[in-house]
XYZ file of C-alpha atoms in Angstrom:
292
model
C -143.117 -56.180 186.908
C -139.404 -55.941 186.086
C -138.103 -53.865 189.016
C -136.149 -55.878 191.567
C -137.996 -56.258 194.882
C -136.719 -54.536 198.030
C -136.168 -56.102 201.437
C -136.902 -53.918 204.472
C -135.807 -54.630 208.027
C -137.940 -53.987 211.092
C -135.890 -52.579 213.969
C -135.199 -54.545 217.117
C -137.688 -54.090 219.890
C -140.218 -52.230 217.779
C -137.854 -50.065 215.809
C -138.573 -48.128 212.656
C -140.004 -49.922 209.646
C -139.725 -47.822 206.520
C -142.315 -48.532 203.839
C -141.997 -45.320 201.859
C -140.232 -46.993 198.941
C -136.596 -46.506 199.993
C -134.425 -49.096 201.739
C -134.428 -48.898 205.535
C -130.697 -48.097 205.592
C -131.432 -44.838 203.783
C -134.198 -43.745 206.122
C -133.730 -40.415 207.830
C -135.305 -38.584 210.725
C -136.806 -40.016 213.909
C -136.410 -43.794 213.857
C -138.990 -44.441 216.558
C -142.008 -46.146 215.029
C -145.102 -44.002 215.431
C -148.598 -45.498 215.278
C -150.293 -44.853 211.979
C -153.782 -45.424 210.647
C -154.155 -48.663 208.698
C -155.597 -46.672 205.774
C -152.525 -44.429 205.474
C -150.835 -44.361 202.085
C -147.253 -43.405 201.305
C -148.380 -39.853 200.595
C -148.218 -37.991 203.896
C -151.632 -37.284 205.311
C -153.543 -38.972 202.495
C -156.476 -41.042 203.733
C -159.036 -43.186 202.007
C -162.777 -42.836 202.432
C -162.829 -46.040 204.469
C -161.030 -44.731 207.567
C -163.806 -45.760 209.935
C -163.918 -49.318 208.567
C -160.116 -49.566 208.694
C -160.084 -48.325 212.291
C -162.777 -50.829 213.258
C -160.835 -53.668 211.616
C -157.702 -52.583 213.454
C -159.453 -52.537 216.834
C -160.947 -55.972 216.203
C -157.544 -57.281 215.096
C -155.996 -56.112 218.374
C -158.740 -57.794 220.370
C -158.106 -61.018 218.479
C -154.340 -61.029 218.928
C -154.676 -60.262 222.645
C -157.265 -62.972 223.265
C -155.523 -65.682 221.258
C -152.099 -64.889 222.742
C -153.573 -65.591 226.180
C -155.285 -68.806 225.117
C -152.523 -71.404 225.322
C -154.068 -74.799 226.100
C -151.311 -77.076 227.405
C -152.906 -80.098 225.753
C -152.642 -78.558 222.302
C -150.459 -80.439 219.783
C -149.196 -77.019 218.733
C -147.071 -76.829 221.860
C -143.566 -77.655 220.699
C -144.442 -80.783 218.813
C -145.746 -82.668 221.811
C -143.588 -83.501 224.839
C -141.913 -86.896 225.257
C -140.815 -88.647 228.438
C -137.168 -89.716 228.275
C -134.923 -91.477 230.762
C -131.764 -89.566 231.682
C -128.982 -89.996 234.216
C -129.788 -87.836 237.248
C -127.851 -84.541 237.242
C -129.172 -83.068 240.473
C -132.265 -81.607 238.913
C -135.810 -82.845 239.291
C -137.564 -85.704 237.582
C -139.467 -88.885 238.309
C -137.141 -91.762 239.265
C -136.942 -94.412 236.567
C -136.980 -97.367 238.950
C -136.339 -100.108 236.395
C -133.339 -98.419 234.818
C -131.926 -97.298 238.190
C -132.110 -100.807 239.648
C -130.626 -102.239 236.463
C -127.608 -99.933 236.704
C -126.599 -101.155 240.169
C -124.276 -104.160 240.363
C -125.495 -106.638 243.028
C -123.747 -105.977 246.338
C -122.752 -102.439 245.259
C -124.010 -99.400 247.141
C -126.284 -97.025 245.268
C -124.446 -93.963 243.975
C -125.749 -90.774 242.410
C -124.576 -91.860 238.975
C -126.717 -95.004 239.240
C -129.908 -92.954 239.391
C -131.971 -92.379 236.279
C -134.966 -90.078 236.114
C -137.730 -89.602 233.602
C -138.095 -86.062 232.327
C -140.433 -84.415 229.905
C -138.370 -83.286 226.938
C -139.473 -81.342 223.900
C -137.960 -80.525 220.565
C -137.582 -76.900 219.649
C -139.256 -75.433 216.590
C -138.203 -72.683 214.248
C -141.258 -71.130 212.612
C -141.558 -68.152 210.281
C -145.033 -66.710 209.786
C -145.151 -65.248 206.276
C -148.019 -62.766 205.914
C -149.336 -61.421 202.615
C -150.021 -57.661 202.986
C -150.458 -56.910 199.295
C -153.405 -54.988 197.942
C -155.460 -58.150 197.531
C -155.201 -58.893 201.276
C -156.684 -55.628 202.522
C -159.760 -54.826 204.597
C -161.243 -57.463 206.873
C -158.473 -59.910 205.999
C -156.207 -58.167 208.530
C -158.178 -59.987 211.225
C -156.976 -63.285 209.777
C -153.388 -62.058 210.108
C -154.067 -61.035 213.711
C -155.449 -64.486 214.490
C -152.319 -66.121 213.077
C -149.978 -63.864 215.079
C -151.963 -64.333 218.284
C -152.277 -68.100 217.916
C -148.565 -68.623 217.298
C -147.593 -66.282 220.136
C -149.881 -68.107 222.560
C -148.813 -71.601 221.618
C -145.130 -71.451 220.635
C -143.951 -69.607 223.722
C -140.643 -71.478 224.007
C -139.770 -71.718 220.333
C -138.080 -69.479 217.788
C -140.755 -67.551 215.897
C -140.225 -64.939 213.188
C -142.619 -62.834 211.119
C -142.122 -61.678 207.533
C -144.601 -59.512 205.622
C -144.582 -59.365 201.847
C -146.265 -57.635 198.941
C -144.269 -56.813 195.786
C -141.418 -56.280 198.301
C -140.888 -57.860 201.720
C -140.091 -56.841 205.287
C -138.651 -58.823 208.184
C -141.106 -57.634 210.828
C -139.794 -59.900 213.595
C -136.360 -61.516 213.150
C -136.455 -65.209 213.964
C -135.992 -65.783 217.690
C -136.417 -62.149 218.755
C -138.960 -61.529 221.524
C -141.631 -58.870 221.087
C -145.200 -58.491 222.302
C -147.754 -59.894 219.825
C -149.655 -56.595 219.796
C -146.460 -54.767 218.838
C -145.790 -57.193 215.996
C -149.366 -56.727 214.805
C -148.998 -52.948 214.873
C -145.899 -53.161 212.701
C -147.739 -55.350 210.191
C -150.766 -53.058 210.154
C -148.575 -49.991 209.637
C -147.541 -51.372 206.251
C -150.076 -49.984 203.746
C -151.897 -52.737 201.871
C -150.732 -52.060 198.363
C -149.015 -53.376 195.279
C -148.750 -56.744 193.605
C -148.154 -60.112 195.247
C -144.635 -61.537 194.918
C -145.052 -64.859 196.704
C -141.620 -66.050 195.567
C -139.737 -63.127 197.122
C -141.672 -63.506 200.360
C -140.796 -67.189 200.514
C -137.137 -66.530 199.682
C -136.984 -64.021 202.552
C -138.578 -66.475 204.987
C -136.221 -69.269 203.889
C -133.237 -66.963 204.454
C -134.516 -66.270 208.000
C -134.455 -70.008 208.737
C -130.905 -70.420 207.450
C -128.616 -71.516 210.264
C -131.427 -72.592 212.601
C -132.045 -76.240 213.567
C -133.879 -77.950 210.756
C -135.451 -80.825 212.699
C -138.721 -78.891 212.808
C -138.237 -75.741 210.779
C -141.182 -74.547 208.769
C -142.905 -71.598 207.134
C -146.559 -70.780 207.706
C -147.768 -68.905 204.622
C -150.923 -66.807 205.074
C -152.016 -65.592 201.646
C -154.586 -65.802 198.896
C -151.665 -67.070 196.720
C -152.698 -64.825 193.825
C -149.106 -64.591 192.612
C -148.750 -61.779 190.047
C -145.173 -60.473 190.427
C -141.754 -62.093 190.142
C -140.908 -65.643 189.063
C -143.069 -68.679 189.736
C -142.545 -69.453 193.442
C -142.921 -73.213 193.117
C -139.419 -74.073 191.814
C -137.894 -71.821 194.511
C -139.053 -74.004 197.411
C -137.784 -77.377 196.224
C -135.404 -78.853 198.788
C -136.310 -76.144 201.307
C -138.142 -76.180 204.647
C -141.700 -77.370 205.050
C -144.365 -74.863 204.001
C -147.851 -75.007 205.457
C -150.364 -72.793 203.686
C -153.293 -70.988 205.286
C -155.138 -70.087 202.098
C -157.504 -67.145 202.522
C -160.476 -67.991 200.305
C -162.760 -65.174 201.448
C -162.174 -63.431 198.113
C -160.090 -64.102 194.995
C -157.494 -66.839 195.545
C -155.348 -69.407 193.733
C -155.642 -72.771 195.435
C -153.445 -74.560 192.894
C -150.385 -72.434 193.728
C -150.945 -72.862 197.463
C -151.457 -76.605 197.187
C -148.385 -77.037 194.990
C -146.207 -75.145 197.491
C -147.399 -77.309 200.378
C -147.110 -80.574 198.460
C -143.581 -79.830 197.201
C -142.270 -79.358 200.739
C -144.229 -81.981 202.657
C -146.596 -79.428 204.155
C -150.359 -79.061 204.277
C -152.929 -76.596 202.987
C -155.933 -75.410 204.958
C -158.500 -72.988 203.604
C -159.811 -70.212 205.859
C -162.616 -67.732 205.288
C -162.613 -66.036 208.682
C -160.178 -65.384 211.510
C -162.067 -67.887 213.665
C -160.826 -70.739 211.461
C -157.125 -69.904 211.844
C -156.358 -71.610 215.217
C -157.809 -74.931 214.027
C -155.736 -74.717 210.853
C -152.526 -74.163 212.809
C -153.358 -77.006 215.171
C -153.776 -79.310 212.181
C -150.369 -78.267 210.798
C -148.479 -78.911 214.001
C -150.239 -82.161 214.782
C -148.554 -83.795 211.790
């Protein structure tokens, strides 16, 4: 493949995502995104013989994303890296009085003032996470349920963090710009409306996700790559990630896959690799990533 890959932009708040082969800036006509069948190709009205299976997979994917987005256990280590109790000078807001530090701040014989009071508050560190989803031809069929599980799990757990979603094949699309708020089911619809087609350019997908993280706090910035890592378009992705953000890899091993590429990407950036065969294994994989 010698043709340069294209980057498409999903519109704010569920706007138009053009996957017809021309850049989004050149799109014409009604820009409101209309629901399409997951089996739709880029030839208008063309449908495969697997419409019923595609529709069933789509319905199951929506059930998954809805259920997992509602399951947000507060004890989970996914939740913003785990809260920490810190002692802060009281600013009029709530908190548990830090008796030892408050007493220690008062000079003997001096009356207690507001600025002597310290309170303990639960503080968390914010995360910036880009979910990078492989929608190439090799990730078609029942594998869309794995993507739904990833979207739903992140939406349910990282409610107060900056989350973005990028889909890639031989090209890439920013489905959800980092930090923008949209319903998980709407994000899933946008992903499913991209026809599963083409080669797999892992490097371009990663470059797009890295660009999304540019300018965001790097204390806990990472990419979650969901792919079979069968890289067959563009340059080798491994040199591209050196010195970049952490990459955790959810390697779909239900069919053909390349574990070496996935493991190398994770190792080079201080991330982890977890193999998944079904959507049910995705939440545990994400929990493992964020616990470290």
